[in-house]
CSV table of C-alpha atoms and ligand atoms in Angstrom, one decimal:
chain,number,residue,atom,x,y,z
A,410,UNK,CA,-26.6,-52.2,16.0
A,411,UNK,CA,-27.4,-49.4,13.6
A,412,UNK,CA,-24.9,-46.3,12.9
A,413,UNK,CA,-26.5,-43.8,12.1
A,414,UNK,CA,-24.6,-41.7,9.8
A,415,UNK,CA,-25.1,-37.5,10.6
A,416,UNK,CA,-24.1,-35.2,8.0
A,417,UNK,CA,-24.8,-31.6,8.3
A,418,UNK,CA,-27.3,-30.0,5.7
A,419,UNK,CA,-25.6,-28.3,3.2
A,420,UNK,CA,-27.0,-25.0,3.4
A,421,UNK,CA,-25.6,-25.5,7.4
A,422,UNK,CA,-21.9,-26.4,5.9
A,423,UNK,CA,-22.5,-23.7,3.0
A,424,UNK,CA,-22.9,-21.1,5.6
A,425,UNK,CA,-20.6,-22.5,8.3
A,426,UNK,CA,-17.7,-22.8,5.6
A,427,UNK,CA,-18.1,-19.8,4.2
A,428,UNK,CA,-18.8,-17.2,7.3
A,429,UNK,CA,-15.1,-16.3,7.7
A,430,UNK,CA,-15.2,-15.1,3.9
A,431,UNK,CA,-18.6,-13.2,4.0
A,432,UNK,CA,-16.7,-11.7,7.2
A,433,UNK,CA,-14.0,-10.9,4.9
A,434,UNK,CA,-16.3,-9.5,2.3
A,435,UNK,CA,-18.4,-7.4,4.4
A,436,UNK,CA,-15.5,-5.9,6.2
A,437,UNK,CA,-13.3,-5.4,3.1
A,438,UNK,CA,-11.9,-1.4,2.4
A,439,UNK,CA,-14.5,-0.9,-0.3
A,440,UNK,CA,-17.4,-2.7,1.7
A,441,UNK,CA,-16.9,-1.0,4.7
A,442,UNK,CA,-16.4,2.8,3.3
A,443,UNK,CA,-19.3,2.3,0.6
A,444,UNK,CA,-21.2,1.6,3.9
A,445,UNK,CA,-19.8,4.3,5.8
A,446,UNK,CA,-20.9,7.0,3.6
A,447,UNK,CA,-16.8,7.8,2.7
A,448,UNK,CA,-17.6,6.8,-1.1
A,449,UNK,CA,-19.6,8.4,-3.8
A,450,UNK,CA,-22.2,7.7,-6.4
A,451,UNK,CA,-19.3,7.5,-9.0
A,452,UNK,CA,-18.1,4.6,-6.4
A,453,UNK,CA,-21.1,2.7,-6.2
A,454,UNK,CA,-21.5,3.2,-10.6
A,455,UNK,CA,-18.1,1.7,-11.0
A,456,UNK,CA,-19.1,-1.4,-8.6
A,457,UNK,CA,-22.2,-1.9,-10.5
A,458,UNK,CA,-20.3,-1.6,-13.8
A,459,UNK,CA,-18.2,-4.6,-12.9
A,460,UNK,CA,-21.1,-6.8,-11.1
A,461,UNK,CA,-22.9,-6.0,-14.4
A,462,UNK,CA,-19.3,-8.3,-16.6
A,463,UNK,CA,-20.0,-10.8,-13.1
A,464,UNK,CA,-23.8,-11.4,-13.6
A,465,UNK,CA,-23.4,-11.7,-17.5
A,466,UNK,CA,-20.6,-14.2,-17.2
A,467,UNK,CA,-23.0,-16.0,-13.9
A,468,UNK,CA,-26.1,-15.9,-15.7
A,469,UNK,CA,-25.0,-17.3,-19.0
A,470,UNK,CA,-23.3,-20.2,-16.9
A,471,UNK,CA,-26.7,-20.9,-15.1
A,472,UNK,CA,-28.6,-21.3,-18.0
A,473,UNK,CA,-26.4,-23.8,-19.9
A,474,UNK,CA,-26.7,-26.1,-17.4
A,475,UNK,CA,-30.4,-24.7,-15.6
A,476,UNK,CA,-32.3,-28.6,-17.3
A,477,UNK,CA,-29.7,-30.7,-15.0
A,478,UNK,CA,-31.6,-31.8,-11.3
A,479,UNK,CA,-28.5,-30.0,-9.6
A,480,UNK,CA,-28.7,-26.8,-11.0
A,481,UNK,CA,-32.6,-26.8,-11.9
A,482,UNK,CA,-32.8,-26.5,-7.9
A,483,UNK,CA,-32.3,-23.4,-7.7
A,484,UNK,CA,-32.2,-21.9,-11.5
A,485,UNK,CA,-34.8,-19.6,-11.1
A,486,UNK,CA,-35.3,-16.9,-13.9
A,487,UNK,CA,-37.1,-14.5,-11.7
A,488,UNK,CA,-33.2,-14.0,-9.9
A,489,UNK,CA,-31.2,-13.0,-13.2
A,490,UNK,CA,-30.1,-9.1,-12.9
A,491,UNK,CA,-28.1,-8.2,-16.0
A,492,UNK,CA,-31.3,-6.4,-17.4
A,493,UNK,CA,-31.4,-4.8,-13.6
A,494,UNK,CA,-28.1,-3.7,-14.1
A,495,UNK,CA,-28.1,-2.5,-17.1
A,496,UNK,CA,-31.2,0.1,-16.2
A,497,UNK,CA,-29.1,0.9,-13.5
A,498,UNK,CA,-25.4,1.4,-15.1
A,499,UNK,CA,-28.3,3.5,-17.8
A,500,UNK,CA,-29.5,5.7,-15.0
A,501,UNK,CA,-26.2,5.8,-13.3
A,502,UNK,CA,-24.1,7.1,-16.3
A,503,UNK,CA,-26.5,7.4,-19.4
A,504,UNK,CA,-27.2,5.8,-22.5
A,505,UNK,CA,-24.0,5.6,-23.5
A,506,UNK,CA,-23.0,3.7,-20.3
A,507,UNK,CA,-21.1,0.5,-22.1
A,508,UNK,CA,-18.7,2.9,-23.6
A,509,UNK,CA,-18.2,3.7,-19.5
A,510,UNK,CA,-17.8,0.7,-18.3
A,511,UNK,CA,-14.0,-1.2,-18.1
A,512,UNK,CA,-13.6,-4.5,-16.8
A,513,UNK,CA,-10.9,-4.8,-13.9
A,514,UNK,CA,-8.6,-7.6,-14.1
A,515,UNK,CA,-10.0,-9.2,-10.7
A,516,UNK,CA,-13.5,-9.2,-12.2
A,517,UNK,CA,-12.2,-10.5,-15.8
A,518,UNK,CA,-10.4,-13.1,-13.5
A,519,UNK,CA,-13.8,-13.8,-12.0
A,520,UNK,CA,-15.4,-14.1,-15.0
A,521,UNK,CA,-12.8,-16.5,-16.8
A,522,UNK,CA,-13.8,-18.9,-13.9
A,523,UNK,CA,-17.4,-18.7,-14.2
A,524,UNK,CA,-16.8,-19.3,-17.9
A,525,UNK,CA,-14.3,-22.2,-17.3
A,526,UNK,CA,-17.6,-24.0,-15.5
A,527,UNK,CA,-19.0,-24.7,-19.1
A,528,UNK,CA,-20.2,-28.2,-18.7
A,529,UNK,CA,-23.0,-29.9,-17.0
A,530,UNK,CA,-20.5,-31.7,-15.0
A,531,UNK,CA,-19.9,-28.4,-13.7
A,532,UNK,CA,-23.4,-27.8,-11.8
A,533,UNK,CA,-22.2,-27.9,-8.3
A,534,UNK,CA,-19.7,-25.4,-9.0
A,535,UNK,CA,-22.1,-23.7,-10.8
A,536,UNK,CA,-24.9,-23.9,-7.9
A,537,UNK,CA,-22.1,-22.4,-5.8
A,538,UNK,CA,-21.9,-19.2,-7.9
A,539,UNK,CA,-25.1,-19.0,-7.5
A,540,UNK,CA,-25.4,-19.5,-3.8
A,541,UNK,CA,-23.0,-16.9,-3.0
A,542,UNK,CA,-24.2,-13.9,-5.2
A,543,UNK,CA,-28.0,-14.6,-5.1
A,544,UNK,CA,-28.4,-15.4,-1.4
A,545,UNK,CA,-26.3,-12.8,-0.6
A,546,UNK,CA,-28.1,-10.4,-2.8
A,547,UNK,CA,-31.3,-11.4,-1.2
A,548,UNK,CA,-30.4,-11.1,2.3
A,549,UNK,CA,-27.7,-8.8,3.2
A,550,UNK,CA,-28.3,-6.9,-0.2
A,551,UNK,CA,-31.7,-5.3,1.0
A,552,UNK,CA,-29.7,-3.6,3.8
A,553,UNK,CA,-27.0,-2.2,1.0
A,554,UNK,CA,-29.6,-0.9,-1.4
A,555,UNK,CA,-31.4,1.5,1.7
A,556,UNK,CA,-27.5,2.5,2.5
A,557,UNK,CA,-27.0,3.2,-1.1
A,558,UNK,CA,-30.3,5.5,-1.7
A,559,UNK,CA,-29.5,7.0,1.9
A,560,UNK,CA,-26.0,7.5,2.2
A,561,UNK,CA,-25.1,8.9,-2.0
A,562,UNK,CA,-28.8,9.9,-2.9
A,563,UNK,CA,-28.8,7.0,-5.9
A,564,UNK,CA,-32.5,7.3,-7.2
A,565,UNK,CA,-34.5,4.0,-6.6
A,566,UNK,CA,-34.4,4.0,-10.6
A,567,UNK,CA,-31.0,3.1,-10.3
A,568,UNK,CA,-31.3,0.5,-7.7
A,569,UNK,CA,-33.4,-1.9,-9.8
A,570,UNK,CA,-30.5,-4.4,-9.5
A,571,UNK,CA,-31.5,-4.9,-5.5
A,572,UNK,CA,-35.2,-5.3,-6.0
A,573,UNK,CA,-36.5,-9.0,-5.5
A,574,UNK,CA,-40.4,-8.3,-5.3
A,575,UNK,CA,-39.8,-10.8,-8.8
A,576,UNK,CA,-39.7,-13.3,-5.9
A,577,UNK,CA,-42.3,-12.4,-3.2
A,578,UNK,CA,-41.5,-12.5,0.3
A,579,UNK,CA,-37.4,-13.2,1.1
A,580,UNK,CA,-37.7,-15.5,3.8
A,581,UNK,CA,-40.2,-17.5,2.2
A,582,UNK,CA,-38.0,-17.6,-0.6
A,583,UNK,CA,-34.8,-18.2,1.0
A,584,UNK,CA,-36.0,-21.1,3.1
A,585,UNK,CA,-37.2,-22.5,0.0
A,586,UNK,CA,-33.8,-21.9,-1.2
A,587,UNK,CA,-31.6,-23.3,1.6
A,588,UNK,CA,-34.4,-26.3,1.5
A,589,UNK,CA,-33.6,-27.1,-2.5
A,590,UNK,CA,-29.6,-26.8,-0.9
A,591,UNK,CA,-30.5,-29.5,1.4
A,592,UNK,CA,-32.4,-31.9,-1.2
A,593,UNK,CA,-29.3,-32.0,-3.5
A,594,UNK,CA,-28.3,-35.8,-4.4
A,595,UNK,CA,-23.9,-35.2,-4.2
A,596,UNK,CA,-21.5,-37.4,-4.2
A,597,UNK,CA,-18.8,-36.5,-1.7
A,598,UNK,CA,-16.7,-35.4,-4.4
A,599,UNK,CA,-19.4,-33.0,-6.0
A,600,UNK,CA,-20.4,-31.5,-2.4
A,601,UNK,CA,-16.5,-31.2,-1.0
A,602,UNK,CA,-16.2,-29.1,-4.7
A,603,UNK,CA,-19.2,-26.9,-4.1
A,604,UNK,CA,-17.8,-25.8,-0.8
A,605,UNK,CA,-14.7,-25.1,-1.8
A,606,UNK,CA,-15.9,-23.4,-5.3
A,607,UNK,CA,-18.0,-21.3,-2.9
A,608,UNK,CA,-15.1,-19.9,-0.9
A,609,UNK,CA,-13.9,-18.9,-4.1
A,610,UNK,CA,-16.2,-17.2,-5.3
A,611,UNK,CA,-16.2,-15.0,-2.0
A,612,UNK,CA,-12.8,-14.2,-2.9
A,613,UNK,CA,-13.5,-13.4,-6.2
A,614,UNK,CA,-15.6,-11.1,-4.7
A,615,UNK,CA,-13.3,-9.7,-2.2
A,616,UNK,CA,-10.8,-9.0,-4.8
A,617,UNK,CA,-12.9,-6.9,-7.2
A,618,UNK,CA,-13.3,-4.8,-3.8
A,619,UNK,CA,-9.7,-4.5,-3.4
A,620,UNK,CA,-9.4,-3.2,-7.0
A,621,UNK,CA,-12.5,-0.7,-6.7
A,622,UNK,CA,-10.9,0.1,-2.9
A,623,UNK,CA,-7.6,1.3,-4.5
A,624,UNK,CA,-9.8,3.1,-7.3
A,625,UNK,CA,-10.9,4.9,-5.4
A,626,UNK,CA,-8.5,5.5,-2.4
A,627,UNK,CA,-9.2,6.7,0.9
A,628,UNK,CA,-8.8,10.9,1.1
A,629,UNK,CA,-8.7,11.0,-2.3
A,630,UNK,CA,-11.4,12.3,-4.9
A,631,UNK,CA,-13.8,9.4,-4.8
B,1802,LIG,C1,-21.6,-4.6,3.3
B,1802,LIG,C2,-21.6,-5.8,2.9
B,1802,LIG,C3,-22.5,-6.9,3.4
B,1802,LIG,C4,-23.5,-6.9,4.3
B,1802,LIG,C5,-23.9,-5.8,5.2
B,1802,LIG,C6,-24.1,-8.2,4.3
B,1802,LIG,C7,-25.1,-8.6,5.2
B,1802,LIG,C8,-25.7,-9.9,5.2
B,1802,LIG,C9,-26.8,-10.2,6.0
B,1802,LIG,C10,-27.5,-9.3,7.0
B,1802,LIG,C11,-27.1,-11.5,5.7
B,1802,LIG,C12,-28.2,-12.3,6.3
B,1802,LIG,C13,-27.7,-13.2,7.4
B,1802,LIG,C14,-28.8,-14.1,8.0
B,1802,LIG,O1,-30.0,-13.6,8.0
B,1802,LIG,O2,-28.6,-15.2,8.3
B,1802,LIG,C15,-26.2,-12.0,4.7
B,1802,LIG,C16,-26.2,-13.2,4.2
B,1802,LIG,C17,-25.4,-13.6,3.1
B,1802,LIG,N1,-24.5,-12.8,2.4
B,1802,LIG,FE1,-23.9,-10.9,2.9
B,1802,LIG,N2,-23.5,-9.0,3.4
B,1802,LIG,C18,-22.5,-8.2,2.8
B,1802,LIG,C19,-21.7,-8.6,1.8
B,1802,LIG,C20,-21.8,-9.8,1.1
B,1802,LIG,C21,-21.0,-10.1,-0.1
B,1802,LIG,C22,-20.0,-9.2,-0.7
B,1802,LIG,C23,-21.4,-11.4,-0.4
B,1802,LIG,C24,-21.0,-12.2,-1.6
B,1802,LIG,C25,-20.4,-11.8,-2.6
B,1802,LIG,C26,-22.4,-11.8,0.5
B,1802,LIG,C27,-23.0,-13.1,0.5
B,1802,LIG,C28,-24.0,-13.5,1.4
B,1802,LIG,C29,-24.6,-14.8,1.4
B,1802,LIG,C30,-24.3,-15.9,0.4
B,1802,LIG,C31,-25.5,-14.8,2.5
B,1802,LIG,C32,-26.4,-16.0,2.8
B,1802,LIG,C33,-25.7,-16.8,4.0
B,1802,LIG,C34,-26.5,-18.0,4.3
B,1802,LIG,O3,-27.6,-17.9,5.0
B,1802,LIG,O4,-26.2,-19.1,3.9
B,1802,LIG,N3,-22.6,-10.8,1.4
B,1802,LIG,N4,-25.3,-10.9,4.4
Protein backbone atom coordinates (compact mmCIF):
# COMPACT_ATOMS: atom_id res chain seq x y z
CA UNK A 1 0.00 0.00 0.00
CA UNK A 2 1.19 3.40 -0.94
CA UNK A 3 0.54 6.70 1.34
CA UNK A 4 0.41 9.23 -0.37
CA UNK A 5 1.57 12.12 1.44
CA UNK A 6 -0.75 15.70 0.55
CA UNK A 7 0.75 18.89 1.49
CA UNK A 8 -0.82 22.05 0.48
CA UNK A 9 1.09 24.32 -2.02
CA UNK A 10 2.63 26.93 -0.39
CA UNK A 11 1.30 29.86 -1.99
CA UNK A 12 -2.33 27.96 -0.73
CA UNK A 13 -0.81 27.86 3.09
CA UNK A 14 0.84 31.50 2.43
CA UNK A 15 -2.45 32.90 1.74
CA UNK A 16 -4.52 30.64 4.02
CA UNK A 17 -2.17 31.56 6.99
CA UNK A 18 -1.95 34.85 6.41
CA UNK A 19 -5.76 36.05 5.40
CA UNK A 20 -6.71 36.88 9.09
CA UNK A 21 -3.59 39.47 8.96
CA UNK A 22 -4.22 40.96 5.43
CA UNK A 23 -7.92 41.26 7.11
CA UNK A 24 -6.25 43.07 9.85
CA UNK A 25 -4.23 45.23 7.54
CA UNK A 26 -6.80 46.18 5.24
CA UNK A 27 -9.29 47.08 7.89
CA UNK A 28 -6.69 48.88 10.16
CA UNK A 29 -7.64 52.92 11.33
CA UNK A 30 -5.17 54.18 8.71
CA UNK A 31 -6.22 51.58 5.93
CA UNK A 32 -9.67 52.08 6.22
CA UNK A 33 -9.87 56.15 6.46
CA UNK A 34 -6.98 56.50 3.65
CA UNK A 35 -9.57 54.52 1.77
CA UNK A 36 -12.52 56.38 2.84
CA UNK A 37 -11.40 59.68 1.64
CA UNK A 38 -11.19 60.96 5.72
CA UNK A 39 -7.17 61.50 5.14
CA UNK A 40 -5.19 63.84 3.08
CA UNK A 41 -2.34 64.09 0.61
CA UNK A 42 -0.06 65.07 3.58
CA UNK A 43 -1.40 61.42 5.01
CA UNK A 44 -0.73 59.39 2.08
CA UNK A 45 3.17 61.53 1.80
CA UNK A 46 3.88 60.46 5.34
CA UNK A 47 2.97 56.65 4.46
CA UNK A 48 5.01 56.78 1.46
CA UNK A 49 7.85 58.37 3.52
CA UNK A 50 8.07 55.42 5.75
CA UNK A 51 7.44 52.55 2.96
CA UNK A 52 10.25 54.39 1.21
CA UNK A 53 12.97 53.33 5.06
CA UNK A 54 10.74 49.70 4.50
CA UNK A 55 11.67 49.14 0.76
CA UNK A 56 15.35 50.38 1.32
CA UNK A 57 15.86 48.06 4.27
CA UNK A 58 13.61 45.00 1.86
CA UNK A 59 15.45 45.60 -1.10
CA UNK A 60 18.89 45.70 0.18
CA UNK A 61 17.94 42.30 2.03
CA UNK A 62 16.76 40.74 -1.40
CA UNK A 63 19.77 41.40 -3.13
CA UNK A 64 22.29 39.92 -0.73
CA UNK A 65 20.91 36.86 -0.90
CA UNK A 66 18.97 37.25 -4.78
CA UNK A 67 22.12 34.23 -6.33
CA UNK A 68 20.63 31.48 -3.62
CA UNK A 69 17.74 28.95 -5.51
CA UNK A 70 15.35 30.12 -2.67
CA UNK A 71 15.35 33.61 -3.09
CA UNK A 72 16.50 33.72 -6.90
CA UNK A 73 12.69 32.49 -7.31
CA UNK A 74 11.30 35.32 -6.99
CA UNK A 75 14.15 38.16 -6.86
CA UNK A 76 13.11 39.98 -9.64
CA UNK A 77 14.69 43.49 -10.34
CA UNK A 78 11.85 44.74 -12.30
CA UNK A 79 9.75 44.71 -8.56
CA UNK A 80 12.34 47.03 -6.57
CA UNK A 81 10.55 50.58 -5.69
CA UNK A 82 12.93 52.73 -3.75
CA UNK A 83 13.73 54.78 -6.96
CA UNK A 84 9.59 54.71 -7.30
CA UNK A 85 9.40 56.12 -4.15
CA UNK A 86 11.74 58.41 -4.11
CA UNK A 87 10.11 60.28 -7.42
CA UNK A 88 7.22 60.12 -5.44
CA UNK A 89 8.26 61.41 -1.78
CA UNK A 90 10.11 64.23 -4.70
CA UNK A 91 6.73 65.07 -6.18
CA UNK A 92 4.93 64.73 -2.94
CA UNK A 93 7.06 67.20 -0.89
CA UNK A 94 9.99 68.44 -3.18
CA UNK A 95 13.51 68.18 -3.65
CA UNK A 96 14.33 68.59 -0.40
CA UNK A 97 12.06 65.65 0.68
CA UNK A 98 14.82 63.46 2.80
CA UNK A 99 15.09 66.42 5.08
CA UNK A 100 10.97 65.64 5.33
CA UNK A 101 10.98 62.35 5.97
CA UNK A 102 11.30 60.78 9.90
CA UNK A 103 11.33 57.24 10.49
CA UNK A 104 8.63 56.09 13.13
CA UNK A 105 9.72 53.71 15.65
CA UNK A 106 7.25 50.79 14.24
CA UNK A 107 8.92 51.17 10.82
CA UNK A 108 12.65 51.42 12.31
CA UNK A 109 11.40 48.27 14.21
CA UNK A 110 10.49 46.88 10.87
CA UNK A 111 13.42 47.67 9.36
CA UNK A 112 15.83 46.29 12.16
CA UNK A 113 14.12 42.84 11.33
CA UNK A 114 14.61 42.94 7.67
CA UNK A 115 18.22 43.86 8.50
CA UNK A 116 18.62 41.10 11.19
CA UNK A 117 17.78 38.60 7.97
CA UNK A 118 21.46 39.24 6.77
CA UNK A 119 22.55 35.75 5.81
CA UNK A 120 21.79 33.42 3.02
CA UNK A 121 20.41 31.12 5.63
CA UNK A 122 17.97 33.66 5.95
CA UNK A 123 16.21 33.28 2.35
CA UNK A 124 12.89 31.94 3.39
CA UNK A 125 12.43 34.62 5.75
CA UNK A 126 13.57 36.81 3.26
CA UNK A 127 11.13 35.34 0.41
CA UNK A 128 8.55 36.07 3.04
CA UNK A 129 9.24 39.83 3.07
CA UNK A 130 8.95 39.62 -0.17
CA UNK A 131 5.71 37.80 -0.61
CA UNK A 132 3.90 40.04 1.54
CA UNK A 133 4.84 43.50 0.27
CA UNK A 134 5.25 42.64 -3.50
CA UNK A 135 2.13 40.49 -3.93
CA UNK A 136 0.29 42.71 -2.10
CA UNK A 137 1.50 45.64 -3.96
CA UNK A 138 0.70 43.91 -7.20
CA UNK A 139 -2.75 42.88 -6.44
CA UNK A 140 -4.64 44.88 -3.89
CA UNK A 141 -2.13 47.86 -4.59
CA UNK A 142 -3.67 48.64 -8.07
CA UNK A 143 -7.06 49.33 -6.33
CA UNK A 144 -5.16 51.82 -3.62
CA UNK A 145 -3.25 53.75 -6.28
CA UNK A 146 -6.89 54.67 -8.30
CA UNK A 147 -8.25 55.49 -4.60
CA UNK A 148 -5.22 57.57 -3.96
CA UNK A 149 -5.36 59.74 -7.40
CA UNK A 150 -9.34 59.84 -6.91
CA UNK A 151 -9.98 60.34 -3.47
CA UNK A 152 -6.69 63.28 -2.52
CA UNK A 153 -5.99 64.35 -6.26
CA UNK A 154 -2.15 62.79 -5.95
CA UNK A 155 -0.86 63.36 -9.61
CA UNK A 156 -0.02 60.02 -11.36
CA UNK A 157 3.66 61.50 -11.08
CA UNK A 158 3.52 60.81 -7.62
CA UNK A 159 2.10 57.35 -7.88
CA UNK A 160 5.11 55.82 -9.63
CA UNK A 161 5.64 53.64 -6.64
CA UNK A 162 2.13 51.52 -7.75
CA UNK A 163 2.97 51.15 -11.38
CA UNK A 164 4.01 47.49 -12.36
CA UNK A 165 3.85 47.81 -16.32
CA UNK A 166 7.93 46.87 -15.40
CA UNK A 167 6.24 43.54 -15.26
CA UNK A 168 3.57 43.16 -17.95
CA UNK A 169 0.29 41.75 -17.30
CA UNK A 170 -0.40 41.05 -13.18
CA UNK A 171 -2.02 37.86 -13.36
CA UNK A 172 0.35 36.50 -15.64
CA UNK A 173 2.81 37.61 -13.40
CA UNK A 174 1.41 36.63 -10.24
CA UNK A 175 0.62 33.07 -11.25
CA UNK A 176 4.12 32.85 -12.23
CA UNK A 177 4.76 34.06 -8.82
CA UNK A 178 2.65 31.84 -6.65
CA UNK A 179 4.04 28.97 -9.18
CA UNK A 180 8.00 29.79 -8.21
CA UNK A 181 6.16 29.72 -4.33
CA UNK A 182 5.07 26.28 -5.05
CA UNK A 183 8.53 24.95 -6.74
CA UNK A 184 10.52 25.95 -3.49
CA UNK A 185 12.70 22.86 -2.21
CA UNK A 186 12.00 23.52 2.12
CA UNK A 187 12.69 21.67 4.65
CA UNK A 188 9.86 21.72 7.20
CA UNK A 189 11.84 23.84 9.34
CA UNK A 190 12.59 26.48 6.48
CA UNK A 191 8.74 26.46 5.29
CA UNK A 192 7.11 26.40 9.06
CA UNK A 193 9.70 29.80 9.31
CA UNK A 194 8.44 31.44 6.19
CA UNK A 195 4.94 31.26 7.39
CA UNK A 196 5.42 32.45 10.47
CA UNK A 197 8.06 35.29 9.25
CA UNK A 198 5.14 36.22 6.94
CA UNK A 199 2.63 36.91 9.62
CA UNK A 200 5.12 39.13 10.89
CA UNK A 201 5.72 41.03 8.49
CA UNK A 202 1.87 41.81 8.13
CA UNK A 203 2.11 43.08 11.55
CA UNK A 204 4.87 45.04 10.91
CA UNK A 205 2.79 46.44 8.56
CA UNK A 206 -0.16 46.93 10.72
CA UNK A 207 1.79 48.64 13.24
CA UNK A 208 3.32 51.40 11.02
CA UNK A 209 -0.52 52.02 10.38
CA UNK A 210 -1.31 52.34 13.91
CA UNK A 211 1.52 54.91 14.27
CA UNK A 212 0.53 56.95 10.93
CA UNK A 213 -3.41 56.35 12.33
CA UNK A 214 -2.58 58.29 15.56
CA UNK A 215 -0.59 60.83 13.40
CA UNK A 216 -2.94 61.68 12.03
CA UNK A 217 -6.03 61.25 14.29
CA UNK A 218 -9.47 61.06 13.36
CA UNK A 219 -11.26 64.86 13.47
CA UNK A 220 -8.27 66.29 13.71
CA UNK A 221 -6.13 68.29 11.04
CA UNK A 222 -4.99 65.51 8.79
C1 LIG B 1 -6.73 49.00 1.84
C2 LIG B 1 -5.83 48.06 1.91
C3 LIG B 1 -5.80 46.82 1.06
C4 LIG B 1 -6.62 46.40 0.06
C5 LIG B 1 -7.85 47.10 -0.49
C6 LIG B 1 -6.10 45.14 -0.41
C7 LIG B 1 -6.66 44.39 -1.40
C8 LIG B 1 -6.16 43.22 -1.91
C9 LIG B 1 -6.73 42.49 -3.01
C10 LIG B 1 -7.96 42.90 -3.80
C11 LIG B 1 -5.96 41.40 -3.21
C12 LIG B 1 -6.15 40.36 -4.29
C13 LIG B 1 -6.86 39.16 -3.75
C14 LIG B 1 -6.96 38.11 -4.82
O1 LIG B 1 -7.11 38.43 -5.98
O2 LIG B 1 -6.83 36.96 -4.48
C15 LIG B 1 -4.90 41.44 -2.24
C16 LIG B 1 -3.93 40.50 -2.13
C17 LIG B 1 -2.85 40.63 -1.31
N1 LIG B 1 -2.59 41.66 -0.41
FE1 LIG B 1 -3.81 43.19 -0.01
N2 LIG B 1 -4.99 44.81 0.30
C18 LIG B 1 -4.77 45.83 1.20
C19 LIG B 1 -3.75 45.91 2.09
C20 LIG B 1 -2.67 45.07 2.10
C21 LIG B 1 -1.51 45.25 2.93
C22 LIG B 1 -1.30 46.41 3.89
C23 LIG B 1 -0.67 44.21 2.65
C24 LIG B 1 0.69 43.90 3.21
C25 LIG B 1 1.45 44.75 3.81
C26 LIG B 1 -1.32 43.37 1.65
C27 LIG B 1 -0.79 42.20 1.13
C28 LIG B 1 -1.41 41.41 0.21
C29 LIG B 1 -0.87 40.16 -0.30
C30 LIG B 1 0.43 39.51 0.13
C31 LIG B 1 -1.77 39.68 -1.23
C32 LIG B 1 -1.63 38.40 -2.04
C33 LIG B 1 -2.43 37.27 -1.37
C34 LIG B 1 -2.21 35.97 -2.12
O3 LIG B 1 -2.81 35.83 -3.16
O4 LIG B 1 -1.44 35.15 -1.66
N3 LIG B 1 -2.51 43.93 1.34
N4 LIG B 1 -5.05 42.57 -1.46
Amino acid sequence: MTVAVTTTPLSQALRDETSRAHADAEGSDFMTRLMAGELSARAVAALTGQLWFVYEALERAVRAVAETPIAGAVADPRLERRDALELDLAEMLGAHWRDEVRILPATARYVARLESLDSPGAAPEIVAHHYVRYLGDVSGGQVIAARLGALYGVDPDALNFYDFTAIGKIPPYRTAYREALDGLVLSDVQRAGLIAEAQEAFAFNSGVFAELSARFPAGGMS
